[in-house]
Amino acid sequence: MQRLRAGQPVFHQGDPARRVFMLTLGSLKIYTLLGDGRRQVTGFMFPGDFLGISVEGEYAFTIEALQQSELWWFSREAFDSFIETHPSIERELYRMAAHELAAAQRQMVLLGRKNAAERLASFFLELLKREQTIAGSMAQSFDLPMSRLDIADYLGLTKETVSRMLAELRGRGLIRLERQNRVEVLERERLEEVAAGNDEG
Amino acid sequence: MQRLRAGQPVFHQGDPARRVFMLTLGSLKIYTLLGDGRRQVTGFMFPGDFLGISVEGEYAFTIEALQQSELWWFSREAFDSFIETHPSIERELYRMAAHELAAAQRQMVLLGRKNAAERLASFFLELLKREQTIAGSMAQSFDLPMSRLDIADYLGLTKETVSRMLAELRGRGLIRLERQNRVEVLERERLEEVAAGNDEG
DNA sequence: CGGTCGCTTGACGGGCTTCAAATAGCGTGG
DNA sequence: CCACGCTATTTGAAGCCCGTCAAGCGACCG
C-alpha cells in the first residue's frame, strides 16, 4: 500500500514498467509531456481504477496524485502468477481495456472535432455520470479534484479558455459553482445538447 | 469472407455489435460522426488487424473500406467458443488491446497539443513505420490509401490545412510525392524532429 | 490580516478554418 | 489513344476561435 499527497508522482514517463496498481482512495492524473513542455492529460483515475502494464518497456506517461490518495501495488510477477491461478481475470482485464478504448475514442472525437464549450460540457457530463454511479442517480453535483490547468490539458485547451467557458456555461444557467472546485448541474439536458454540438440556441 | 469495394461500409455507427472480424486485404477507416456532420476518424485498419467487440450494445463508429478489401467474419458465439478452447488467445487479445490503447494515447497527445505540421509529420512517420515492419527497414515510401479529407478528419484538421502542410513539408525537402497517393520520406530525422515539436530551424 | 497562488477577465494576435477558385488527376467513352 | 467531364487536390484571401500576454481578483493559509 502506498499513500500519496497531492502533487506526488506515482511514476514518471520513461520509468521502466515493472509493476501494476489499483487506486483505492483519492484521484490521479495521467499525462504525457512533449519535449518543449506542452502537456496532454490523457486521463484521470478514481478509486477502483486499475492500471496494468500496457506495453513492455517504459511507461509512456507520468501519473501524479491530485489529492491525498492510496493505492496498492503488485509486482508484475505476482500479478502474472495471480492471473495463472485465476484465469477468468484475463477476460476481465480485456473487458476493462475495451472500456478504456471506447473512452479513448470518445476523447479523440472531443479533441479532434469539438469546440471549447462542447469540450467542457462533455467533461462535466462525464464527471456527473461517474458521480451518479457512485452516489446515486439523483446526484446533481460533483467535485473537481484537478486544477483548471489540468482540465485544460485534458481538453486540449488553455486554462484561460476553460475559465471563459466555465463563465459562459454559468452565465447561461446550465451549471453553478458551489465552490471553486465543486460544480452543480442545473440543466442537464441543455448541457447534453451543448456537449453534442446541437446548440443553436 | 467478405469482399468490399472502395467506399463500402463494413458496418455503421449504431448497428448492434454482434460479430468480430479480421482484415486480410486492403484497408479500412474507422470514424465517428457528430450530429451536425462533423467527423472524426479514430483509426485505420490494415491487413492482420482484428476488430473485437469493445463494448456490449451498439458500435460507436462506422467502418468503411478505403480500397478493395477482404475480411473474415466470426460470430460472437463462434469467437467466444474458440476462446474457450484456446484460452491463451485471451492474453493475446489483451496484449492487442493494450497496444491499441497506447496508440490511442499518442493520438490524444497529437490531437490535444500538436500543431498542424507536427500532426502530419507524426502521421507520416506512423505510416512509414508500418511500411518498414512489412517491407523491411530500408523502405522509404508508402501509400496513402485514404483521401486528404480522411487524413484531415484523422488529424483533427481540414483538408485544406493538410494540403498546405503537405506543401510545406515538400517545400522543406523532408518528403516527396511520388504520386498523389504515395509519399517518399527524404529526411526521416528532420521529419522526426518536426513530429516531436523540436523544430526551431 | 497579509502573502501567495490559482482563477478570472480583458485586449490583442495568430493559426487554422471557411469560402472561393484554379489546377490536377483519373476514369469513361468515342 | 486521346478528349472530356467529374472529382480530388491545391492555392488564395479573409475571418474567427482560441491562444498569448497582462492585469486584477479571490481563496486559502499561516
Short mmCIF file of C-alpha atoms (C1' of nucleotides) in Angstrom, two decimals:
data_model
loop_
_atom_site.label_atom_id
_atom_site.label_comp_id
_atom_site.label_asym_id
_atom_site.label_seq_id
_atom_site.Cartn_x
_atom_site.Cartn_y
_atom_site.Cartn_z
CA MET A 1 0.00 0.00 0.00
CA GLN A 2 1.25 3.45 -0.82
CA ARG A 3 -0.03 6.78 0.46
CA LEU A 4 0.41 9.86 -1.65
CA ARG A 5 -0.08 13.53 -1.01
CA ALA A 6 -1.36 15.99 -3.59
CA GLY A 7 1.21 16.50 -6.31
CA GLN A 8 3.27 13.41 -5.55
CA PRO A 9 4.12 11.24 -8.55
CA VAL A 10 3.24 7.56 -8.77
CA PHE A 11 5.83 7.13 -11.50
CA HIS A 12 7.35 9.13 -14.34
CA GLN A 13 7.28 8.93 -18.08
CA GLY A 14 10.36 6.88 -19.01
CA ASP A 15 10.49 4.77 -15.83
CA PRO A 16 10.74 1.03 -16.52
CA ALA A 17 7.26 -0.52 -16.40
CA ARG A 18 7.54 -3.23 -13.78
CA ARG A 19 4.50 -3.01 -11.57
CA VAL A 20 0.76 -2.62 -11.67
CA PHE A 21 -1.52 -0.97 -9.13
CA MET A 22 -5.08 -0.28 -8.14
CA LEU A 23 -6.21 3.07 -6.78
CA THR A 24 -8.21 2.71 -3.57
CA LEU A 25 -8.57 6.31 -2.43
CA GLY A 26 -8.27 9.77 -3.91
CA SER A 27 -7.62 10.61 -7.56
CA LEU A 28 -4.73 10.73 -10.01
CA LYS A 29 -3.93 12.40 -13.30
CA ILE A 30 -2.18 10.68 -16.21
CA TYR A 31 -0.20 12.90 -18.55
CA THR A 32 2.38 12.96 -21.29
CA LEU A 33 4.91 15.72 -21.83
CA LEU A 34 6.32 16.85 -25.16
CA GLY A 35 9.93 17.95 -25.43
CA ASP A 36 9.12 21.64 -25.11
CA GLY A 37 6.88 21.31 -22.09
CA ARG A 38 3.48 21.03 -23.73
CA ARG A 39 1.40 18.61 -21.75
CA GLN A 40 -1.55 16.39 -22.55
CA VAL A 41 -3.54 14.86 -19.73
CA THR A 42 -4.83 11.61 -21.22
CA GLY A 43 -7.00 10.63 -18.29
CA PHE A 44 -7.82 10.72 -14.62
CA MET A 45 -8.05 7.78 -12.22
CA PHE A 46 -10.53 7.30 -9.40
CA PRO A 47 -10.94 4.67 -6.68
CA GLY A 48 -11.39 1.20 -8.16
CA ASP A 49 -9.45 2.04 -11.31
CA PHE A 50 -6.68 -0.35 -12.20
CA LEU A 51 -3.51 0.33 -14.13
CA GLY A 52 -1.99 -2.68 -15.87
CA ILE A 53 1.10 -2.62 -18.00
CA SER A 54 0.03 -1.66 -21.44
CA VAL A 55 3.27 -2.24 -23.28
CA GLU A 56 6.62 -3.78 -22.41
CA GLY A 57 9.38 -1.35 -21.68
CA GLU A 58 8.90 2.10 -20.28
CA TYR A 59 5.86 3.99 -19.10
CA ALA A 60 4.82 6.47 -21.77
CA PHE A 61 3.26 8.81 -19.25
CA THR A 62 3.52 10.21 -15.76
CA ILE A 63 0.93 9.62 -13.07
CA GLU A 64 0.51 12.06 -10.23
CA ALA A 65 -1.81 12.39 -7.25
CA LEU A 66 -4.41 15.18 -7.44
CA GLN A 67 -5.15 14.89 -3.74
CA GLN A 68 -4.32 12.61 -0.86
CA SER A 69 -4.55 9.13 -2.33
CA GLU A 70 -3.90 5.48 -1.60
CA LEU A 71 -3.00 2.70 -3.97
CA TRP A 72 -1.99 -0.93 -3.85
CA TRP A 73 1.00 -2.14 -5.85
CA PHE A 74 1.58 -5.58 -7.28
CA SER A 75 4.78 -6.71 -8.86
CA ARG A 76 4.39 -7.81 -12.43
CA GLU A 77 5.41 -11.34 -11.44
CA ALA A 78 2.96 -11.56 -8.58
CA PHE A 79 0.24 -10.27 -10.83
CA ASP A 80 1.10 -12.69 -13.62
CA SER A 81 1.04 -15.66 -11.27
CA PHE A 82 -2.23 -14.43 -9.84
CA ILE A 83 -3.60 -14.48 -13.35
CA GLU A 84 -2.30 -18.03 -13.80
CA THR A 85 -4.32 -19.21 -10.86
CA HIS A 86 -7.39 -17.15 -11.73
CA PRO A 87 -7.69 -17.33 -15.50
CA SER A 88 -11.07 -15.63 -15.53
CA ILE A 89 -9.27 -12.45 -14.57
CA GLU A 90 -7.88 -12.31 -18.05
CA ARG A 91 -11.29 -11.79 -19.54
CA GLU A 92 -12.00 -9.11 -17.01
CA LEU A 93 -8.78 -7.34 -17.93
CA TYR A 94 -9.76 -7.45 -21.55
CA ARG A 95 -13.17 -6.05 -20.75
CA MET A 96 -11.60 -3.20 -18.81
CA ALA A 97 -9.17 -2.44 -21.62
CA ALA A 98 -12.07 -2.41 -24.07
CA HIS A 99 -13.93 0.14 -21.98
CA GLU A 100 -10.83 2.30 -21.79
CA LEU A 101 -10.50 2.07 -25.54
CA ALA A 102 -14.06 3.21 -26.01
CA ALA A 103 -13.40 6.14 -23.69
CA ALA A 104 -10.22 6.96 -25.59
CA GLN A 105 -12.18 7.06 -28.83
CA ARG A 106 -14.71 9.45 -27.35
CA GLN A 107 -11.84 11.63 -26.21
CA MET A 108 -10.35 11.61 -29.71
CA VAL A 109 -13.66 12.87 -31.08
CA LEU A 110 -13.68 15.56 -28.42
CA LEU A 111 -10.10 16.66 -29.10
CA GLY A 112 -10.35 16.45 -32.85
CA ARG A 113 -13.75 17.94 -33.54
CA LYS A 114 -15.42 19.68 -30.61
CA ASN A 115 -15.15 23.38 -29.76
CA ALA A 116 -14.23 24.70 -26.36
CA ALA A 117 -17.76 24.88 -24.90
CA GLU A 118 -18.58 21.40 -26.16
CA ARG A 119 -15.41 20.02 -24.62
CA LEU A 120 -16.09 21.44 -21.19
CA ALA A 121 -19.75 20.35 -21.26
CA SER A 122 -18.70 16.82 -22.26
CA PHE A 123 -16.17 16.73 -19.45
CA PHE A 124 -18.71 17.81 -16.85
CA LEU A 125 -21.19 15.20 -18.03
CA GLU A 126 -18.53 12.54 -17.78
CA LEU A 127 -17.86 13.54 -14.17
CA LEU A 128 -21.56 13.76 -13.39
CA LYS A 129 -22.14 10.28 -14.75
CA ARG A 130 -19.33 8.93 -12.60
CA GLU A 131 -20.76 10.67 -9.55
CA GLN A 132 -24.17 9.20 -10.23
CA THR A 133 -22.88 5.64 -10.50
CA ILE A 134 -21.32 6.11 -7.07
CA ALA A 135 -23.69 8.34 -5.17
CA GLY A 136 -26.95 7.50 -6.93
CA SER A 137 -28.71 8.92 -9.92
CA MET A 138 -30.16 11.86 -8.02
CA ALA A 139 -26.73 13.39 -7.58
CA GLN A 140 -26.52 16.68 -9.40
CA SER A 141 -23.10 17.93 -8.41
CA PHE A 142 -19.55 16.70 -8.26
CA ASP A 143 -16.06 17.72 -7.16
CA LEU A 144 -13.25 18.87 -9.40
CA PRO A 145 -10.14 17.49 -7.69
CA MET A 146 -7.99 18.79 -10.54
CA SER A 147 -6.89 22.35 -11.28
CA ARG A 148 -8.10 24.46 -14.20
CA LEU A 149 -4.76 23.81 -15.85
CA ASP A 150 -5.26 20.06 -15.53
CA ILE A 151 -8.69 20.38 -17.08
CA ALA A 152 -7.26 22.50 -19.88
CA ASP A 153 -4.52 19.96 -20.56
CA TYR A 154 -7.12 17.20 -20.61
CA LEU A 155 -9.37 19.05 -23.04
CA GLY A 156 -6.64 20.38 -25.32
CA LEU A 157 -7.29 23.99 -24.29
CA THR A 158 -5.66 26.64 -22.09
CA LYS A 159 -6.66 27.41 -18.52
CA GLU A 160 -7.93 30.82 -19.66
CA THR A 161 -10.28 29.26 -22.17
CA VAL A 162 -11.51 26.79 -19.56
CA SER A 163 -12.28 29.72 -17.27
CA ARG A 164 -14.13 31.56 -20.01
CA MET A 165 -16.23 28.55 -20.99
CA LEU A 166 -16.99 27.94 -17.34
CA ALA A 167 -18.23 31.51 -17.12
CA GLU A 168 -20.32 31.01 -20.23
CA LEU A 169 -21.99 27.82 -19.01
CA ARG A 170 -22.61 29.55 -15.71
CA GLY A 171 -23.98 32.65 -17.39
CA ARG A 172 -26.39 30.54 -19.43
CA GLY A 173 -27.68 28.90 -16.27
CA LEU A 174 -26.54 25.37 -17.15
CA ILE A 175 -24.27 24.97 -14.14
CA ARG A 176 -23.47 26.63 -10.87
CA LEU A 177 -20.22 26.65 -8.89
CA GLU A 178 -20.99 25.61 -5.33
CA ARG A 179 -17.36 26.26 -4.61
CA GLN A 180 -14.45 26.82 -6.93
CA ASN A 181 -13.95 23.08 -7.08
CA ARG A 182 -17.49 21.82 -6.99
CA VAL A 183 -19.96 22.01 -9.86
CA GLU A 184 -23.71 21.70 -9.69
CA VAL A 185 -25.52 20.81 -12.89
CA LEU A 186 -28.71 22.83 -13.16
CA GLU A 187 -29.86 21.96 -16.69
CA ARG A 188 -28.57 18.55 -17.59
CA GLU A 189 -30.45 18.23 -20.87
CA ARG A 190 -29.25 21.55 -22.17
CA LEU A 191 -25.74 20.62 -21.09
CA GLU A 192 -26.07 17.39 -23.09
CA GLU A 193 -27.08 19.40 -26.12
CA VAL A 194 -24.07 21.66 -25.78
CA ALA A 195 -21.79 18.63 -25.39
CA ALA A 196 -23.23 17.00 -28.51
CA GLY A 197 -22.94 20.17 -30.57
CA ASN A 198 -26.70 20.60 -31.00
CA ASP A 199 -26.62 24.02 -29.55
CA GLU A 200 -28.04 26.64 -31.87
CA GLY A 201 -29.91 28.34 -29.01
CA MET B 1 -15.25 -13.99 -46.13
CA GLN B 2 -16.46 -10.65 -47.37
CA ARG B 3 -15.14 -8.62 -50.27
CA LEU B 4 -15.56 -4.87 -50.23
CA ARG B 5 -15.06 -2.19 -52.82
CA ALA B 6 -13.77 1.27 -52.02
CA GLY B 7 -16.35 3.23 -50.07
CA GLN B 8 -18.40 0.24 -48.96
CA PRO B 9 -19.25 0.13 -45.26
CA VAL B 10 -18.40 -2.81 -43.02
CA PHE B 11 -20.99 -1.63 -40.52
CA HIS B 12 -22.48 1.62 -39.29
CA GLN B 13 -22.41 3.54 -36.06
CA GLY B 14 -25.50 2.38 -34.16
CA ASP B 15 -25.64 -1.15 -35.60
CA PRO B 16 -25.91 -3.86 -32.95
CA ALA B 17 -22.45 -5.25 -32.20
CA ARG B 18 -22.72 -8.95 -32.86
CA ARG B 19 -19.70 -10.01 -34.83
CA VAL B 20 -15.96 -9.67 -34.94
CA PHE B 21 -13.67 -9.73 -37.95
CA MET B 22 -10.13 -9.72 -39.17
CA LEU B 23 -8.98 -7.72 -42.16
CA THR B 24 -7.00 -9.81 -44.63
CA LEU B 25 -6.62 -7.46 -47.58
CA GLY B 26 -6.91 -3.75 -48.27
CA SER B 27 -7.54 -1.03 -45.72
CA LEU B 28 -10.41 0.45 -43.75
CA LYS B 29 -11.20 3.68 -41.94
CA ILE B 30 -12.95 3.90 -38.58
CA TYR B 31 -14.89 7.07 -37.88
CA THR B 32 -17.49 8.66 -35.64
CA LEU B 33 -19.99 11.28 -36.74
CA LEU B 34 -21.36 14.08 -34.61
CA GLY B 35 -24.95 15.17 -35.01
CA ASP B 36 -24.14 18.06 -37.33
CA GLY B 37 -21.90 16.06 -39.66
CA ARG B 38 -18.53 16.74 -38.13
CA ARG B 39 -16.45 13.61 -38.41
CA GLN B 40 -13.52 12.19 -36.50
CA VAL B 41 -11.54 9.31 -37.98
CA THR B 42 -10.28 7.44 -34.93
CA GLY B 43 -8.15 4.96 -36.80
CA PHE B 44 -7.31 3.00 -39.90
CA MET B 45 -7.11 -0.78 -40.27
CA PHE B 46 -4.63 -2.76 -42.34
CA PRO B 47 -4.24 -6.47 -43.12
CA GLY B 48 -3.82 -8.53 -39.97
CA ASP B 49 -5.75 -6.07 -37.82
CA PHE B 50 -8.53 -7.55 -35.76
CA LEU B 51 -11.69 -5.86 -34.54
CA GLY B 52 -13.20 -7.38 -31.43
CA ILE B 53 -16.29 -6.15 -29.71
CA SER B 54 -15.20 -3.47 -27.33
CA VAL B 55 -18.46 -2.87 -25.52
CA GLU B 56 -21.81 -4.62 -25.41
CA GLY B 57 -24.55 -2.96 -27.37
CA GLU B 58 -24.05 -0.89 -30.45
CA TYR B 59 -21.00 0.01 -32.47
CA ALA B 60 -19.95 3.54 -31.61
CA PHE B 61 -18.38 4.06 -35.03
CA THR B 62 -18.64 3.30 -38.70
CA ILE B 63 -16.06 1.28 -40.59
CA GLU B 64 -15.64 1.72 -44.32
CA ALA B 65 -13.32 0.33 -46.98
CA LEU B 66 -10.71 2.73 -48.36
CA GLN B 67 -10.00 0.43 -51.28
CA GLN B 68 -10.83 -3.08 -52.41
CA SER B 69 -10.62 -5.13 -49.25
CA GLU B 70 -11.29 -8.56 -47.81
CA LEU B 71 -12.21 -9.55 -44.30
CA TRP B 72 -13.24 -12.64 -42.37
CA TRP B 73 -16.22 -12.50 -40.06
CA PHE B 74 -16.79 -14.57 -36.93
CA SER B 75 -19.99 -14.61 -35.00
CA ARG B 76 -19.60 -13.55 -31.44
CA GLU B 77 -20.61 -17.03 -30.29
CA ALA B 78 -18.16 -18.82 -32.55
CA PHE B 79 -15.45 -16.49 -31.40
CA ASP B 80 -16.30 -16.97 -27.73
CA SER B 81 -16.25 -20.74 -28.04
CA PHE B 82 -12.98 -20.53 -29.91
CA ILE B 83 -11.60 -18.63 -26.96
CA GLU B 84 -12.92 -21.33 -24.61
CA THR B 85 -10.90 -23.95 -26.43
CA HIS B 86 -7.83 -21.75 -26.83
CA PRO B 87 -7.52 -19.81 -23.59
CA SER B 88 -4.14 -18.39 -24.48
CA ILE B 89 -5.93 -16.26 -27.05
CA GLU B 90 -7.30 -14.20 -24.23
CA ARG B 91 -3.89 -12.96 -23.26
CA GLU B 92 -3.18 -12.14 -26.86
CA LEU B 93 -6.40 -10.15 -27.10
CA TYR B 94 -5.41 -8.23 -24.01
CA ARG B 95 -2.00 -7.53 -25.47
CA MET B 96 -3.58 -6.22 -28.66
CA ALA B 97 -5.99 -4.02 -26.75
CA ALA B 98 -3.10 -2.66 -24.73
CA HIS B 99 -1.24 -1.71 -27.89
CA GLU B 100 -4.32 -0.02 -29.25
CA LEU B 101 -4.63 1.90 -26.00
CA ALA B 102 -1.05 3.08 -26.25
CA ALA B 103 -1.72 4.22 -29.81
CA ALA B 104 -4.89 5.99 -28.69
CA GLN B 105 -2.91 7.86 -26.06
CA ARG B 106 -0.37 9.01 -28.62
CA GLN B 107 -3.24 10.20 -30.79
CA MET B 108 -4.72 12.14 -27.88
CA VAL B 109 -1.40 13.93 -27.44
CA LEU B 110 -1.38 14.67 -31.16
CA LEU B 111 -4.94 15.99 -31.20
CA GLY B 112 -4.68 17.90 -27.97
CA ARG B 113 -1.27 19.51 -28.23
CA LYS B 114 0.40 19.29 -31.62
CA ASN B 115 0.16 21.88 -34.38
CA ALA B 116 -0.74 21.09 -37.97
CA ALA B 117 2.76 20.39 -39.28
CA GLU B 118 3.58 18.20 -36.28
CA ARG B 119 0.39 16.23 -36.80
CA LEU B 120 1.06 15.48 -40.42
CA ALA B 121 4.70 14.60 -39.76
CA SER B 122 3.64 12.24 -36.97
CA PHE B 123 1.11 10.60 -39.25
CA PHE B 124 3.64 10.03 -42.00
CA LEU B 125 6.11 8.51 -39.57
CA GLU B 126 3.42 6.19 -38.29
CA LEU B 127 2.75 5.01 -41.84
CA LEU B 128 6.44 4.72 -42.61
CA LYS B 129 6.99 2.60 -39.53
CA ARG B 130 4.17 0.31 -40.55
CA GLU B 131 5.60 0.03 -44.05
CA GLN B 132 9.02 -0.84 -42.67
CA THR B 133 7.69 -3.63 -40.48
CA ILE B 134 6.12 -5.15 -43.57
CA ALA B 135 8.51 -4.39 -46.38
CA GLY B 136 11.75 -4.12 -44.45
CA SER B 137 13.55 -1.29 -42.76
CA MET B 138 15.00 0.08 -45.96
CA ALA B 139 11.58 1.12 -47.22
CA GLN B 140 11.40 4.90 -47.54
CA SER B 141 7.99 5.37 -49.08
CA PHE B 142 4.42 4.30 -48.51
CA ASP B 143 0.95 4.56 -49.98
CA LEU B 144 -1.85 6.80 -48.77
CA PRO B 145 -4.97 4.73 -49.42
CA MET B 146 -7.09 7.42 -47.78
CA SER B 147 -8.15 10.80 -49.16
CA ARG B 148 -6.92 14.15 -47.92
CA LEU B 149 -10.27 14.57 -46.19
CA ASP B 150 -9.80 11.27 -44.37
CA ILE B 151 -6.35 12.38 -43.25
CA ALA B 152 -7.77 15.70 -42.12
CA ASP B 153 -10.52 14.00 -40.13
CA TYR B 154 -7.94 11.71 -38.54
CA LEU B 155 -5.66 14.60 -37.56
CA GLY B 156 -8.39 16.99 -36.41
CA LEU B 157 -7.72 19.40 -39.28
CA THR B 158 -9.35 20.40 -42.58
CA LYS B 159 -8.36 19.02 -45.96
CA GLU B 160 -7.05 22.45 -46.94
CA THR B 161 -4.70 22.56 -43.98
CA VAL B 162 -3.48 19.05 -44.75
CA SER B 163 -2.70 20.17 -48.31
CA ARG B 164 -0.85 23.22 -47.08
CA MET B 165 1.25 21.28 -44.57
CA LEU B 166 1.99 18.71 -47.25
CA ALA B 167 3.24 21.54 -49.43
CA GLU B 168 5.34 22.85 -46.57
CA LEU B 169 6.99 19.51 -45.80
CA ARG B 170 7.60 19.08 -49.51
CA GLY B 171 8.98 22.59 -49.83
CA ARG B 172 11.40 21.96 -46.97
CA GLY B 173 12.66 18.83 -48.67
CA LEU B 174 11.54 16.40 -45.98
CA ILE B 175 9.24 14.40 -48.24
CA ARG B 176 8.42 13.97 -51.90
CA LEU B 177 5.16 12.91 -53.55
CA GLU B 178 5.90 10.05 -55.94
CA ARG B 179 2.27 10.20 -56.90
CA GLN B 180 -0.65 11.98 -55.27
CA ASN B 181 -1.14 8.96 -53.04
CA ARG B 182 2.41 7.86 -52.43
CA VAL B 183 4.88 9.59 -50.14
CA GLU B 184 8.63 9.19 -50.10
CA VAL B 185 10.44 10.25 -46.95
CA LEU B 186 13.65 12.05 -47.86
CA GLU B 187 14.79 13.27 -44.46
CA ARG B 188 13.48 10.98 -41.80
CA GLU B 189 15.38 12.51 -38.91
CA ARG B 190 14.22 16.00 -39.67
CA LEU B 191 10.69 14.68 -40.05
CA GLU B 192 11.01 13.10 -36.60
CA GLU B 193 12.05 16.45 -35.22
CA VAL B 194 9.07 18.16 -36.74
CA ALA B 195 6.78 15.46 -35.36
CA ALA B 196 8.20 15.84 -31.88
CA GLY B 197 7.94 19.62 -31.95
CA ASN B 198 11.72 20.20 -31.81
CA ASP B 199 11.64 22.23 -34.94
CA GLU B 200 13.04 25.70 -34.43
CA GLY B 201 15.05 25.52 -37.65
"C1'" DC C 1 -4.59 40.27 8.14
"C1'" DG C 2 -1.05 39.83 4.65
"C1'" DG C 3 1.02 36.96 1.16
"C1'" DT C 4 0.91 33.65 -2.25
"C1'" DC C 5 -1.04 31.00 -5.71
"C1'" DG C 6 -4.74 29.84 -8.60
"C1'" DC C 7 -8.51 31.63 -11.08
"C1'" DT C 8 -10.85 35.11 -13.80
"C1'" DT C 9 -11.19 38.76 -17.02
"C1'" DG C 10 -9.52 41.78 -20.76
"C1'" DA C 11 -7.09 43.04 -25.11
"C1'" DC C 12 -4.77 41.54 -28.92
"C1'" DG C 13 -2.68 38.41 -32.26
"C1'" DG C 14 -2.09 34.16 -34.79
"C1'" DG C 15 -3.02 29.59 -36.69
"C1'" DC C 16 -6.25 27.29 -38.54
"C1'" DT C 17 -10.95 27.31 -40.77
"C1'" DT C 18 -14.00 28.93 -44.12
"C1'" DC C 19 -15.20 30.27 -48.51
"C1'" DA C 20 -13.81 30.53 -53.22
"C1'" DA C 21 -11.48 29.50 -57.38
"C1'" DA C 22 -7.89 27.28 -60.12
"C1'" DT C 23 -5.48 23.11 -61.23
"C1'" DA C 24 -4.51 18.32 -61.42
"C1'" DG C 25 -5.82 13.57 -61.61
"C1'" DC C 26 -8.45 9.92 -63.34
"C1'" DG C 27 -11.99 7.04 -65.34
"C1'" DT C 28 -15.03 6.83 -69.33
"C1'" DG C 29 -16.38 6.73 -73.88
"C1'" DG C 30 -15.64 7.90 -78.51
"C1'" DC D 1 -5.13 6.62 -77.58
"C1'" DC D 2 -6.97 10.96 -76.68
"C1'" DA D 3 -10.62 14.20 -75.33
"C1'" DC D 4 -13.97 15.09 -71.97
"C1'" DG D 5 -16.02 15.67 -67.52
"C1'" DC D 6 -16.13 14.88 -62.88
"C1'" DT D 7 -13.96 14.87 -58.51
"C1'" DA D 8 -9.99 15.47 -55.53
"C1'" DT D 9 -6.42 18.41 -54.50
"C1'" DT D 10 -4.11 22.67 -54.30
"C1'" DT D 11 -3.82 27.51 -53.72
"C1'" DG D 12 -5.56 32.11 -52.31
"C1'" DA D 13 -7.94 35.56 -49.31
"C1'" DA D 14 -10.49 36.77 -45.38
"C1'" DG D 15 -12.40 35.78 -40.80
"C1'" DC D 16 -12.84 33.70 -36.34
"C1'" DC D 17 -11.97 30.95 -32.35
"C1'" DC D 18 -8.85 30.22 -29.18
"C1'" DG D 19 -4.03 31.19 -27.53
"C1'" DT D 20 -0.95 34.55 -25.59
"C1'" DC D 21 0.20 38.17 -22.68
"C1'" DA D 22 -1.09 41.01 -18.93
"C1'" DA D 23 -3.53 42.62 -15.03
"C1'" DG D 24 -6.97 42.17 -11.44
"C1'" DC D 25 -9.45 39.30 -8.26
"C1'" DG D 26 -10.34 35.78 -4.91
"C1'" DA D 27 -9.39 31.81 -1.98
"C1'" DC D 28 -6.77 29.62 1.17
"C1'" DC D 29 -3.25 29.52 4.86
"C1'" DG D 30 -0.23 30.87 8.08
#
